[in-house]
Amino acid sequence: MAGLTGCGAGSDGKARAPEEAIRVVPDDGAKGIGAHEKVEVRVPEGRRLEQVTVYGVTDGRREVLPGSVSGDGRTWKPDGGRLGLGAEYSVDAVASDGGGHTLARHTTFTTFVPPHRFIGYFTPENASTVGTGMIVSFGFNRPVENRAAVERAIRVTSSPAVAVAGHWFGRSRLDFRPRSYWRPGTRVSVGMRLRDVQASPGVYGVQQKTVAFTVGRSQVSLVDAAAHTMAVRRDGALLTTLPVTAGARKHTTYNGKMVVMEKHAVTRMNGRTVGFGGEYDIPDVPHAMRLTRSGTFLHGNYWAPAGVFGKVNTSHGCVGLRDVRGGSAQSPAGWLFDSTLVGDVVEVVNSPDTTVAPDNGLGGWNLDWARWRSGSALG
């Protein structure tokens, strides 16, 4: 995510850049950070930090790093303590200027893992409630050569019981899913027996625990890029059809099934992070829900004329819904944001683009069951 997010632009195609980005230490994407290294969020004079949340996730458990903002509102620092080892940390910061405008930034870093050990960072979080499209995804901090041994040591089971299979994407990512979407109310357990499992010569696992999550109600949204609509269905019944604007001719939206991975009430979207140069930089995109790692979002759009929604595709690949600056719960985007769980499915059809890759986000539902199972190391 590069500390920013993917797509969006002004109705005139020009960037809306903040005067200066929120500065975060450690750098976004940093790896191997020590337990006592500096963590800080800072904004320049004229801006004020309104909210900062720093949390680490280890074995699916989230722990907030306590901290406070300085009296002048320009700096956030931890209130003592140390970082956990082998953890993936997220920093979410929102700042404002004197004119009431907001700027958001999201960054991540990972802390040091002792030599000769490997860890799997996974989603979803322990004890979370997710949508029926959630895929259990492990990303390993070291390449795995003995994939069969690692896959065998991770057991994903459910109540009611269904068959669940693993699929490897390269040597550092292993996803698990059932044949079709989870049934609402299913309780899923992820057992990790990785301690002392050898992933590659001289590299052994440390995780030995079980985490669990619950599947909530079913919600599947169908985006018709040609008709500029999104039909939202809950437990099979149509809730509403919303007007949208999808990717313009030069920046079309992926077809296929995508899963909501993250939700941000406000975030910054900068074209430089996804290969669009300086075409746009919007500091306060409201109601943003990530669909792919490459930068596809479902989000609120306050900068486009109201007439484009339901009529014209204008984005750089995202799906935009009408909103207001600062976000409104009464807007189409605000309503959808409040009605959506991480793990809900968004499917795009009738776009002049390819189908999203199965490893771009949680896109594994675009593989049929036979192809999915063929990616298992267990045969």
PDB file of N, CA, C and O in Angstrom, residues 226-297:
ATOM      1  N   ALA A 226     -20.710  -1.737 -17.302  1.00  0.00           N
ATOM      2  CA  ALA A 226     -21.331  -1.153 -18.495  1.00  0.00           C
ATOM      3  C   ALA A 226     -22.613  -0.405 -18.149  1.00  0.00           C
ATOM      4  O   ALA A 226     -22.926   0.634 -18.738  1.00  0.00           O
ATOM      5  N   ALA A 227     -23.378  -0.930 -17.185  1.00  0.00           N
ATOM      6  CA  ALA A 227     -24.623  -0.279 -16.775  1.00  0.00           C
ATOM      7  C   ALA A 227     -24.404   0.763 -15.687  1.00  0.00           C
ATOM      8  O   ALA A 227     -25.322   1.506 -15.344  1.00  0.00           O
ATOM      9  N   HIS A 228     -23.178   0.814 -15.105  1.00  0.00           N
ATOM     10  CA  HIS A 228     -22.822   1.782 -14.061  1.00  0.00           C
ATOM     11  C   HIS A 228     -23.691   1.595 -12.811  1.00  0.00           C
ATOM     12  O   HIS A 228     -24.129   2.566 -12.187  1.00  0.00           O
ATOM     13  N   THR A 229     -23.919   0.333 -12.425  1.00  0.00           N
ATOM     14  CA  THR A 229     -24.756   0.050 -11.263  1.00  0.00           C
ATOM     15  C   THR A 229     -24.085  -0.970 -10.352  1.00  0.00           C
ATOM     16  O   THR A 229     -23.238  -1.755 -10.783  1.00  0.00           O
ATOM     17  N   MET A 230     -24.508  -0.976  -9.093  1.00  0.00           N
ATOM     18  CA  MET A 230     -24.094  -1.989  -8.122  1.00  0.00           C
ATOM     19  C   MET A 230     -25.351  -2.506  -7.432  1.00  0.00           C
ATOM     20  O   MET A 230     -26.045  -1.765  -6.745  1.00  0.00           O
ATOM     21  N   ALA A 231     -25.619  -3.803  -7.603  1.00  0.00           N
ATOM     22  CA  ALA A 231     -26.757  -4.447  -6.954  1.00  0.00           C
ATOM     23  C   ALA A 231     -26.258  -5.120  -5.687  1.00  0.00           C
ATOM     24  O   ALA A 231     -25.412  -6.026  -5.751  1.00  0.00           O
ATOM     25  N   VAL A 232     -26.757  -4.714  -4.522  1.00  0.00           N
ATOM     26  CA  VAL A 232     -26.321  -5.232  -3.233  1.00  0.00           C
ATOM     27  C   VAL A 232     -27.357  -6.225  -2.727  1.00  0.00           C
ATOM     28  O   VAL A 232     -28.523  -5.863  -2.513  1.00  0.00           O
ATOM     29  N   ARG A 233     -26.932  -7.473  -2.542  1.00  0.00           N
ATOM     30  CA  ARG A 233     -27.833  -8.522  -2.075  1.00  0.00           C
ATOM     31  C   ARG A 233     -27.405  -9.026  -0.708  1.00  0.00           C
ATOM     32  O   ARG A 233     -26.237  -9.320  -0.485  1.00  0.00           O
ATOM     33  N   ARG A 234     -28.351  -9.136   0.197  1.00  0.00           N
ATOM     34  CA  ARG A 234     -28.112  -9.647   1.545  1.00  0.00           C
ATOM     35  C   ARG A 234     -28.887 -10.949   1.710  1.00  0.00           C
ATOM     36  O   ARG A 234     -30.120 -10.967   1.554  1.00  0.00           O
ATOM     37  N   ASP A 235     -28.170 -12.021   2.005  1.00  0.00           N
ATOM     38  CA  ASP A 235     -28.787 -13.344   2.138  1.00  0.00           C
ATOM     39  C   ASP A 235     -29.665 -13.671   0.936  1.00  0.00           C
ATOM     40  O   ASP A 235     -30.750 -14.256   1.046  1.00  0.00           O
ATOM     41  N   GLY A 236     -29.189 -13.268  -0.250  1.00  0.00           N
ATOM     42  CA  GLY A 236     -29.861 -13.574  -1.498  1.00  0.00           C
ATOM     43  C   GLY A 236     -30.914 -12.578  -1.935  1.00  0.00           C
ATOM     44  O   GLY A 236     -31.323 -12.574  -3.101  1.00  0.00           O
ATOM     45  N   ALA A 237     -31.382 -11.718  -1.031  1.00  0.00           N
ATOM     46  CA  ALA A 237     -32.433 -10.753  -1.364  1.00  0.00           C
ATOM     47  C   ALA A 237     -31.807  -9.420  -1.755  1.00  0.00           C
ATOM     48  O   ALA A 237     -30.837  -8.959  -1.126  1.00  0.00           O
ATOM     49  N   LEU A 238     -32.350  -8.784  -2.773  1.00  0.00           N
ATOM     50  CA  LEU A 238     -31.836  -7.493  -3.225  1.00  0.00           C
ATOM     51  C   LEU A 238     -32.157  -6.409  -2.207  1.00  0.00           C
ATOM     52  O   LEU A 238     -33.318  -6.143  -1.898  1.00  0.00           O
ATOM     53  N   LEU A 239     -31.109  -5.776  -1.667  1.00  0.00           N
ATOM     54  CA  LEU A 239     -31.295  -4.657  -0.741  1.00  0.00           C
ATOM     55  C   LEU A 239     -31.515  -3.353  -1.491  1.00  0.00           C
ATOM     56  O   LEU A 239     -32.415  -2.575  -1.183  1.00  0.00           O
ATOM     57  N   THR A 240     -30.638  -3.104  -2.466  1.00  0.00           N
ATOM     58  CA  THR A 240     -30.715  -1.851  -3.222  1.00  0.00           C
ATOM     59  C   THR A 240     -29.809  -1.946  -4.435  1.00  0.00           C
ATOM     60  O   THR A 240     -28.929  -2.803  -4.508  1.00  0.00           O
ATOM     61  N   THR A 241     -30.036  -1.050  -5.394  1.00  0.00           N
ATOM     62  CA  THR A 241     -29.145  -0.898  -6.533  1.00  0.00           C
ATOM     63  C   THR A 241     -28.627   0.525  -6.533  1.00  0.00           C
ATOM     64  O   THR A 241     -29.415   1.477  -6.530  1.00  0.00           O
ATOM     65  N   LEU A 242     -27.301   0.658  -6.495  1.00  0.00           N
ATOM     66  CA  LEU A 242     -26.666   1.963  -6.356  1.00  0.00           C
ATOM     67  C   LEU A 242     -26.011   2.385  -7.668  1.00  0.00           C
ATOM     68  O   LEU A 242     -25.410   1.547  -8.358  1.00  0.00           O
ATOM     69  N   PRO A 243     -26.081   3.675  -8.013  1.00  0.00           N
ATOM     70  CA  PRO A 243     -25.345   4.164  -9.190  1.00  0.00           C
ATOM     71  C   PRO A 243     -23.866   4.311  -8.855  1.00  0.00           C
ATOM     72  O   PRO A 243     -23.504   4.786  -7.783  1.00  0.00           O
ATOM     73  N   VAL A 244     -22.992   3.889  -9.785  1.00  0.00           N
ATOM     74  CA  VAL A 244     -21.552   3.945  -9.546  1.00  0.00           C
ATOM     75  C   VAL A 244     -20.850   4.520 -10.762  1.00  0.00           C
ATOM     76  O   VAL A 244     -21.423   4.650 -11.846  1.00  0.00           O
ATOM     77  N   THR A 245     -19.578   4.853 -10.567  1.00  0.00           N
ATOM     78  CA  THR A 245     -18.686   5.154 -11.681  1.00  0.00           C
ATOM     79  C   THR A 245     -17.481   4.236 -11.551  1.00  0.00           C
ATOM     80  O   THR A 245     -16.837   4.180 -10.493  1.00  0.00           O
ATOM     81  N   ALA A 246     -17.183   3.471 -12.602  1.00  0.00           N
ATOM     82  CA  ALA A 246     -16.075   2.513 -12.588  1.00  0.00           C
ATOM     83  C   ALA A 246     -14.909   3.064 -13.398  1.00  0.00           C
ATOM     84  O   ALA A 246     -14.830   4.274 -13.668  1.00  0.00           O
ATOM     85  N   GLY A 247     -13.989   2.188 -13.802  1.00  0.00           N
ATOM     86  CA  GLY A 247     -12.784   2.635 -14.481  1.00  0.00           C
ATOM     87  C   GLY A 247     -13.046   3.175 -15.871  1.00  0.00           C
ATOM     88  O   GLY A 247     -13.788   2.586 -16.662  1.00  0.00           O
ATOM     89  N   ALA A 248     -12.410   4.301 -16.169  1.00  0.00           N
ATOM     90  CA  ALA A 248     -12.530   4.909 -17.486  1.00  0.00           C
ATOM     91  C   ALA A 248     -11.843   4.042 -18.538  1.00  0.00           C
ATOM     92  O   ALA A 248     -11.152   3.060 -18.220  1.00  0.00           O
ATOM     93  N   ARG A 249     -11.986   4.399 -19.809  1.00  0.00           N
ATOM     94  CA  ARG A 249     -11.515   3.565 -20.913  1.00  0.00           C
ATOM     95  C   ARG A 249     -10.039   3.221 -20.797  1.00  0.00           C
ATOM     96  O   ARG A 249      -9.616   2.103 -21.087  1.00  0.00           O
ATOM     97  N   LYS A 250      -9.203   4.168 -20.376  1.00  0.00           N
ATOM     98  CA  LYS A 250      -7.765   3.916 -20.293  1.00  0.00           C
ATOM     99  C   LYS A 250      -7.359   3.237 -18.983  1.00  0.00           C
ATOM    100  O   LYS A 250      -6.215   2.786 -18.855  1.00  0.00           O
ATOM    101  N   HIS A 251      -8.266   3.181 -18.019  1.00  0.00           N
ATOM    102  CA  HIS A 251      -7.935   2.627 -16.704  1.00  0.00           C
ATOM    103  C   HIS A 251      -9.107   1.772 -16.215  1.00  0.00           C
ATOM    104  O   HIS A 251      -9.714   2.066 -15.191  1.00  0.00           O
ATOM    105  N   THR A 252      -9.413   0.725 -16.949  1.00  0.00           N
ATOM    106  CA  THR A 252     -10.604  -0.063 -16.668  1.00  0.00           C
ATOM    107  C   THR A 252     -10.505  -0.835 -15.353  1.00  0.00           C
ATOM    108  O   THR A 252      -9.412  -1.101 -14.846  1.00  0.00           O
ATOM    109  N   THR A 253     -11.668  -1.222 -14.825  1.00  0.00           N
ATOM    110  CA  THR A 253     -11.762  -1.991 -13.587  1.00  0.00           C
ATOM    111  C   THR A 253     -11.665  -3.478 -13.896  1.00  0.00           C
ATOM    112  O   THR A 253     -12.216  -3.955 -14.887  1.00  0.00           O
ATOM    113  N   TYR A 254     -10.969  -4.221 -13.048  1.00  0.00           N
ATOM    114  CA  TYR A 254     -10.902  -5.666 -13.215  1.00  0.00           C
ATOM    115  C   TYR A 254     -12.297  -6.273 -13.177  1.00  0.00           C
ATOM    116  O   TYR A 254     -13.160  -5.853 -12.400  1.00  0.00           O
ATOM    117  N   ASN A 255     -12.517  -7.307 -13.986  1.00  0.00           N
ATOM    118  CA  ASN A 255     -13.679  -8.172 -13.823  1.00  0.00           C
ATOM    119  C   ASN A 255     -13.374  -9.206 -12.740  1.00  0.00           C
ATOM    120  O   ASN A 255     -12.224  -9.399 -12.345  1.00  0.00           O
ATOM    121  N   GLY A 256     -14.415  -9.889 -12.294  1.00  0.00           N
ATOM    122  CA  GLY A 256     -14.223 -11.014 -11.400  1.00  0.00           C
ATOM    123  C   GLY A 256     -14.630 -10.754  -9.970  1.00  0.00           C
ATOM    124  O   GLY A 256     -15.092  -9.672  -9.606  1.00  0.00           O
ATOM    125  N   LYS A 257     -14.431 -11.802  -9.161  1.00  0.00           N
ATOM    126  CA  LYS A 257     -14.829 -11.777  -7.753  1.00  0.00           C
ATOM    127  C   LYS A 257     -13.674 -11.270  -6.900  1.00  0.00           C
ATOM    128  O   LYS A 257     -12.572 -11.804  -6.944  1.00  0.00           O
ATOM    129  N   MET A 258     -13.963 -10.243  -6.115  1.00  0.00           N
ATOM    130  CA  MET A 258     -12.996  -9.664  -5.201  1.00  0.00           C
ATOM    131  C   MET A 258     -13.597  -9.653  -3.796  1.00  0.00           C
ATOM    132  O   MET A 258     -14.812  -9.689  -3.644  1.00  0.00           O
ATOM    133  N   VAL A 259     -12.756  -9.597  -2.797  1.00  0.00           N
ATOM    134  CA  VAL A 259     -13.197  -9.660  -1.410  1.00  0.00           C
ATOM    135  C   VAL A 259     -12.720  -8.404  -0.681  1.00  0.00           C
ATOM    136  O   VAL A 259     -11.566  -7.988  -0.843  1.00  0.00           O
ATOM    137  N   VAL A 260     -13.597  -7.802   0.103  1.00  0.00           N
ATOM    138  CA  VAL A 260     -13.217  -6.629   0.889  1.00  0.00           C
ATOM    139  C   VAL A 260     -12.151  -7.041   1.900  1.00  0.00           C
ATOM    140  O   VAL A 260     -12.379  -7.917   2.747  1.00  0.00           O
ATOM    141  N   MET A 261     -10.959  -6.424   1.801  1.00  0.00           N
ATOM    142  CA  MET A 261      -9.817  -6.781   2.626  1.00  0.00           C
ATOM    143  C   MET A 261      -9.617  -5.838   3.810  1.00  0.00           C
ATOM    144  O   MET A 261      -9.149  -6.252   4.868  1.00  0.00           O
ATOM    145  N   GLU A 262      -9.911  -4.556   3.601  1.00  0.00           N
ATOM    146  CA  GLU A 262      -9.706  -3.528   4.623  1.00  0.00           C
ATOM    147  C   GLU A 262     -10.796  -2.486   4.477  1.00  0.00           C
ATOM    148  O   GLU A 262     -11.342  -2.294   3.390  1.00  0.00           O
ATOM    149  N   LYS A 263     -11.073  -1.780   5.585  1.00  0.00           N
ATOM    150  CA  LYS A 263     -12.002  -0.652   5.558  1.00  0.00           C
ATOM    151  C   LYS A 263     -11.346   0.548   6.231  1.00  0.00           C
ATOM    152  O   LYS A 263     -10.765   0.413   7.307  1.00  0.00           O
ATOM    153  N   HIS A 264     -11.450   1.723   5.586  1.00  0.00           N
ATOM    154  CA  HIS A 264     -10.898   2.952   6.134  1.00  0.00           C
ATOM    155  C   HIS A 264     -11.948   4.055   6.013  1.00  0.00           C
ATOM    156  O   HIS A 264     -12.409   4.347   4.901  1.00  0.00           O
ATOM    157  N   ALA A 265     -12.302   4.657   7.135  1.00  0.00           N
ATOM    158  CA  ALA A 265     -13.276   5.743   7.099  1.00  0.00           C
ATOM    159  C   ALA A 265     -12.780   6.898   6.239  1.00  0.00           C
ATOM    160  O   ALA A 265     -13.571   7.573   5.564  1.00  0.00           O
ATOM    161  N   VAL A 266     -11.484   7.129   6.245  1.00  0.00           N
ATOM    162  CA  VAL A 266     -10.867   8.125   5.366  1.00  0.00           C
ATOM    163  C   VAL A 266      -9.454   7.665   5.065  1.00  0.00           C
ATOM    164  O   VAL A 266      -8.783   7.084   5.925  1.00  0.00           O
ATOM    165  N   THR A 267      -8.991   7.855   3.835  1.00  0.00           N
ATOM    166  CA  THR A 267      -7.635   7.478   3.473  1.00  0.00           C
ATOM    167  C   THR A 267      -7.130   8.387   2.374  1.00  0.00           C
ATOM    168  O   THR A 267      -7.905   9.122   1.748  1.00  0.00           O
ATOM    169  N   ARG A 268      -5.846   8.341   2.148  1.00  0.00           N
ATOM    170  CA  ARG A 268      -5.232   9.115   1.076  1.00  0.00           C
ATOM    171  C   ARG A 268      -4.995   8.214  -0.123  1.00  0.00           C
ATOM    172  O   ARG A 268      -4.558   7.070   0.027  1.00  0.00           O
ATOM    173  N   MET A 269      -5.251   8.706  -1.319  1.00  0.00           N
ATOM    174  CA  MET A 269      -4.998   7.968  -2.548  1.00  0.00           C
ATOM    175  C   MET A 269      -4.062   8.782  -3.430  1.00  0.00           C
ATOM    176  O   MET A 269      -4.380   9.907  -3.795  1.00  0.00           O
ATOM    177  N   ASN A 270      -2.925   8.177  -3.766  1.00  0.00           N
ATOM    178  CA  ASN A 270      -1.896   8.842  -4.537  1.00  0.00           C
ATOM    179  C   ASN A 270      -1.533   7.969  -5.726  1.00  0.00           C
ATOM    180  O   ASN A 270      -1.122   6.822  -5.564  1.00  0.00           O
ATOM    181  N   GLY A 271      -1.678   8.511  -6.942  1.00  0.00           N
ATOM    182  CA  GLY A 271      -1.410   7.742  -8.147  1.00  0.00           C
ATOM    183  C   GLY A 271       0.014   7.230  -8.257  1.00  0.00           C
ATOM    184  O   GLY A 271       0.263   6.224  -8.927  1.00  0.00           O
ATOM    185  N   ARG A 272       0.964   7.876  -7.598  1.00  0.00           N
ATOM    186  CA  ARG A 272       2.360   7.437  -7.691  1.00  0.00           C
ATOM    187  C   ARG A 272       2.553   6.053  -7.069  1.00  0.00           C
ATOM    188  O   ARG A 272       3.503   5.348  -7.422  1.00  0.00           O
ATOM    189  N   THR A 273       1.700   5.661  -6.147  1.00  0.00           N
ATOM    190  CA  THR A 273       1.864   4.371  -5.476  1.00  0.00           C
ATOM    191  C   THR A 273       1.411   3.210  -6.336  1.00  0.00           C
ATOM    192  O   THR A 273       1.698   2.055  -6.020  1.00  0.00           O
ATOM    193  N   VAL A 274       0.673   3.477  -7.421  1.00  0.00           N
ATOM    194  CA  VAL A 274       0.164   2.399  -8.273  1.00  0.00           C
ATOM    195  C   VAL A 274       0.482   2.633  -9.737  1.00  0.00           C
ATOM    196  O   VAL A 274      -0.203   2.148 -10.634  1.00  0.00           O
ATOM    197  N   GLY A 275       1.535   3.410 -10.009  1.00  0.00           N
ATOM    198  CA  GLY A 275       2.018   3.555 -11.367  1.00  0.00           C
ATOM    199  C   GLY A 275       1.340   4.599 -12.219  1.00  0.00           C
ATOM    200  O   GLY A 275       1.550   4.638 -13.435  1.00  0.00           O
ATOM    201  N   PHE A 276       0.551   5.517 -11.620  1.00  0.00           N
ATOM    202  CA  PHE A 276      -0.124   6.555 -12.382  1.00  0.00           C
ATOM    203  C   PHE A 276       0.587   7.906 -12.291  1.00  0.00           C
ATOM    204  O   PHE A 276       0.019   8.936 -12.645  1.00  0.00           O
ATOM    205  N   GLY A 277       1.816   7.911 -11.807  1.00  0.00           N
ATOM    206  CA  GLY A 277       2.560   9.170 -11.717  1.00  0.00           C
ATOM    207  C   GLY A 277       1.852  10.176 -10.829  1.00  0.00           C
ATOM    208  O   GLY A 277       1.282   9.838  -9.806  1.00  0.00           O
ATOM    209  N   GLY A 278       1.868  11.438 -11.257  1.00  0.00           N
ATOM    210  CA  GLY A 278       1.237  12.486 -10.460  1.00  0.00           C
ATOM    211  C   GLY A 278      -0.159  12.835 -10.928  1.00  0.00           C
ATOM    212  O   GLY A 278      -0.600  13.977 -10.759  1.00  0.00           O
ATOM    213  N   GLU A 279      -0.882  11.865 -11.510  1.00  0.00           N
ATOM    214  CA  GLU A 279      -2.199  12.167 -12.059  1.00  0.00           C
ATOM    215  C   GLU A 279      -3.206  12.561 -10.976  1.00  0.00           C
ATOM    216  O   GLU A 279      -4.167  13.276 -11.245  1.00  0.00           O
ATOM    217  N   TYR A 280      -3.026  12.051  -9.773  1.00  0.00           N
ATOM    218  CA  TYR A 280      -3.939  12.433  -8.690  1.00  0.00           C
ATOM    219  C   TYR A 280      -3.270  12.208  -7.347  1.00  0.00           C
ATOM    220  O   TYR A 280      -2.355  11.390  -7.213  1.00  0.00           O
ATOM    221  N   ASP A 281      -3.732  12.936  -6.358  1.00  0.00           N
ATOM    222  CA  ASP A 281      -3.300  12.774  -4.971  1.00  0.00           C
ATOM    223  C   ASP A 281      -4.400  13.382  -4.110  1.00  0.00           C
ATOM    224  O   ASP A 281      -4.481  14.597  -3.956  1.00  0.00           O
ATOM    225  N   ILE A 282      -5.266  12.541  -3.598  1.00  0.00           N
ATOM    226  CA  ILE A 282      -6.439  12.992  -2.843  1.00  0.00           C
ATOM    227  C   ILE A 282      -6.236  12.618  -1.382  1.00  0.00           C
ATOM    228  O   ILE A 282      -6.144  11.438  -1.042  1.00  0.00           O
ATOM    229  N   PRO A 283      -6.146  13.596  -0.484  1.00  0.00           N
ATOM    230  CA  PRO A 283      -5.759  13.311   0.899  1.00  0.00           C
ATOM    231  C   PRO A 283      -6.867  12.767   1.776  1.00  0.00           C
ATOM    232  O   PRO A 283      -6.594  12.276   2.866  1.00  0.00           O
ATOM    233  N   ASP A 284      -8.126  12.845   1.343  1.00  0.00           N
ATOM    234  CA  ASP A 284      -9.225  12.538   2.261  1.00  0.00           C
ATOM    235  C   ASP A 284     -10.356  11.785   1.564  1.00  0.00           C
ATOM    236  O   ASP A 284     -11.510  12.193   1.601  1.00  0.00           O
ATOM    237  N   VAL A 285     -10.009  10.662   0.924  1.00  0.00           N
ATOM    238  CA  VAL A 285     -11.028   9.845   0.269  1.00  0.00           C
ATOM    239  C   VAL A 285     -11.880   9.165   1.346  1.00  0.00           C
ATOM    240  O   VAL A 285     -11.363   8.428   2.189  1.00  0.00           O
ATOM    241  N   PRO A 286     -13.194   9.369   1.346  1.00  0.00           N
ATOM    242  CA  PRO A 286     -14.031   8.790   2.405  1.00  0.00           C
ATOM    243  C   PRO A 286     -14.504   7.376   2.086  1.00  0.00           C
ATOM    244  O   PRO A 286     -14.585   6.976   0.925  1.00  0.00           O
ATOM    245  N   HIS A 287     -14.791   6.628   3.135  1.00  0.00           N
ATOM    246  CA  HIS A 287     -15.461   5.334   3.031  1.00  0.00           C
ATOM    247  C   HIS A 287     -14.783   4.410   2.021  1.00  0.00           C
ATOM    248  O   HIS A 287     -15.385   3.942   1.056  1.00  0.00           O
ATOM    249  N   ALA A 288     -13.484   4.128   2.261  1.00  0.00           N
ATOM    250  CA  ALA A 288     -12.673   3.354   1.324  1.00  0.00           C
ATOM    251  C   ALA A 288     -12.565   1.900   1.765  1.00  0.00           C
ATOM    252  O   ALA A 288     -12.223   1.609   2.920  1.00  0.00           O
ATOM    253  N   MET A 289     -12.833   0.982   0.834  1.00  0.00           N
ATOM    254  CA  MET A 289     -12.774  -0.458   1.093  1.00  0.00           C
ATOM    255  C   MET A 289     -11.879  -1.106   0.044  1.00  0.00           C
ATOM    256  O   MET A 289     -12.181  -1.064  -1.146  1.00  0.00           O
ATOM    257  N   ARG A 290     -10.782  -1.697   0.486  1.00  0.00           N
ATOM    258  CA  ARG A 290      -9.793  -2.255  -0.436  1.00  0.00           C
ATOM    259  C   ARG A 290     -10.275  -3.589  -0.999  1.00  0.00           C
ATOM    260  O   ARG A 290     -10.735  -4.470  -0.265  1.00  0.00           O
ATOM    261  N   LEU A 291     -10.112  -3.751  -2.329  1.00  0.00           N
ATOM    262  CA  LEU A 291     -10.495  -4.983  -3.024  1.00  0.00           C
ATOM    263  C   LEU A 291      -9.302  -5.752  -3.573  1.00  0.00           C
ATOM    264  O   LEU A 291      -9.397  -6.966  -3.763  1.00  0.00           O
ATOM    265  N   THR A 292      -8.197  -5.079  -3.891  1.00  0.00           N
ATOM    266  CA  THR A 292      -7.008  -5.770  -4.401  1.00  0.00           C
ATOM    267  C   THR A 292      -5.758  -5.167  -3.787  1.00  0.00           C
ATOM    268  O   THR A 292      -5.756  -4.009  -3.340  1.00  0.00           O
ATOM    269  N   ARG A 293      -4.673  -5.933  -3.820  1.00  0.00           N
ATOM    270  CA  ARG A 293      -3.390  -5.415  -3.371  1.00  0.00           C
ATOM    271  C   ARG A 293      -2.853  -4.363  -4.329  1.00  0.00           C
ATOM    272  O   ARG A 293      -2.092  -3.481  -3.941  1.00  0.00           O
ATOM    273  N   SER A 294      -3.230  -4.455  -5.591  1.00  0.00           N
ATOM    274  CA  SER A 294      -2.701  -3.528  -6.588  1.00  0.00           C
ATOM    275  C   SER A 294      -3.360  -2.157  -6.542  1.00  0.00           C
ATOM    276  O   SER A 294      -2.933  -1.259  -7.260  1.00  0.00           O
ATOM    277  N   GLY A 295      -4.380  -1.965  -5.703  1.00  0.00           N
ATOM    278  CA  GLY A 295      -4.925  -0.627  -5.512  1.00  0.00           C
ATOM    279  C   GLY A 295      -6.366  -0.418  -5.912  1.00  0.00           C
ATOM    280  O   GLY A 295      -6.816   0.729  -5.968  1.00  0.00           O
ATOM    281  N   THR A 296      -7.125  -1.468  -6.195  1.00  0.00           N
ATOM    282  CA  THR A 296      -8.542  -1.322  -6.510  1.00  0.00           C
ATOM    283  C   THR A 296      -9.332  -1.156  -5.222  1.00  0.00           C
ATOM    284  O   THR A 296      -9.217  -1.980  -4.314  1.00  0.00           O
ATOM    285  N   PHE A 297     -10.132  -0.084  -5.171  1.00  0.00           N
ATOM    286  CA  PHE A 297     -10.953   0.199  -4.001  1.00  0.00           C
ATOM    287  C   PHE A 297     -12.399   0.414  -4.417  1.00  0.00           C
ATOM    288  O   PHE A 297     -12.696   0.792  -5.548  1.00  0.00           O
TER     289      PHE A 297
END
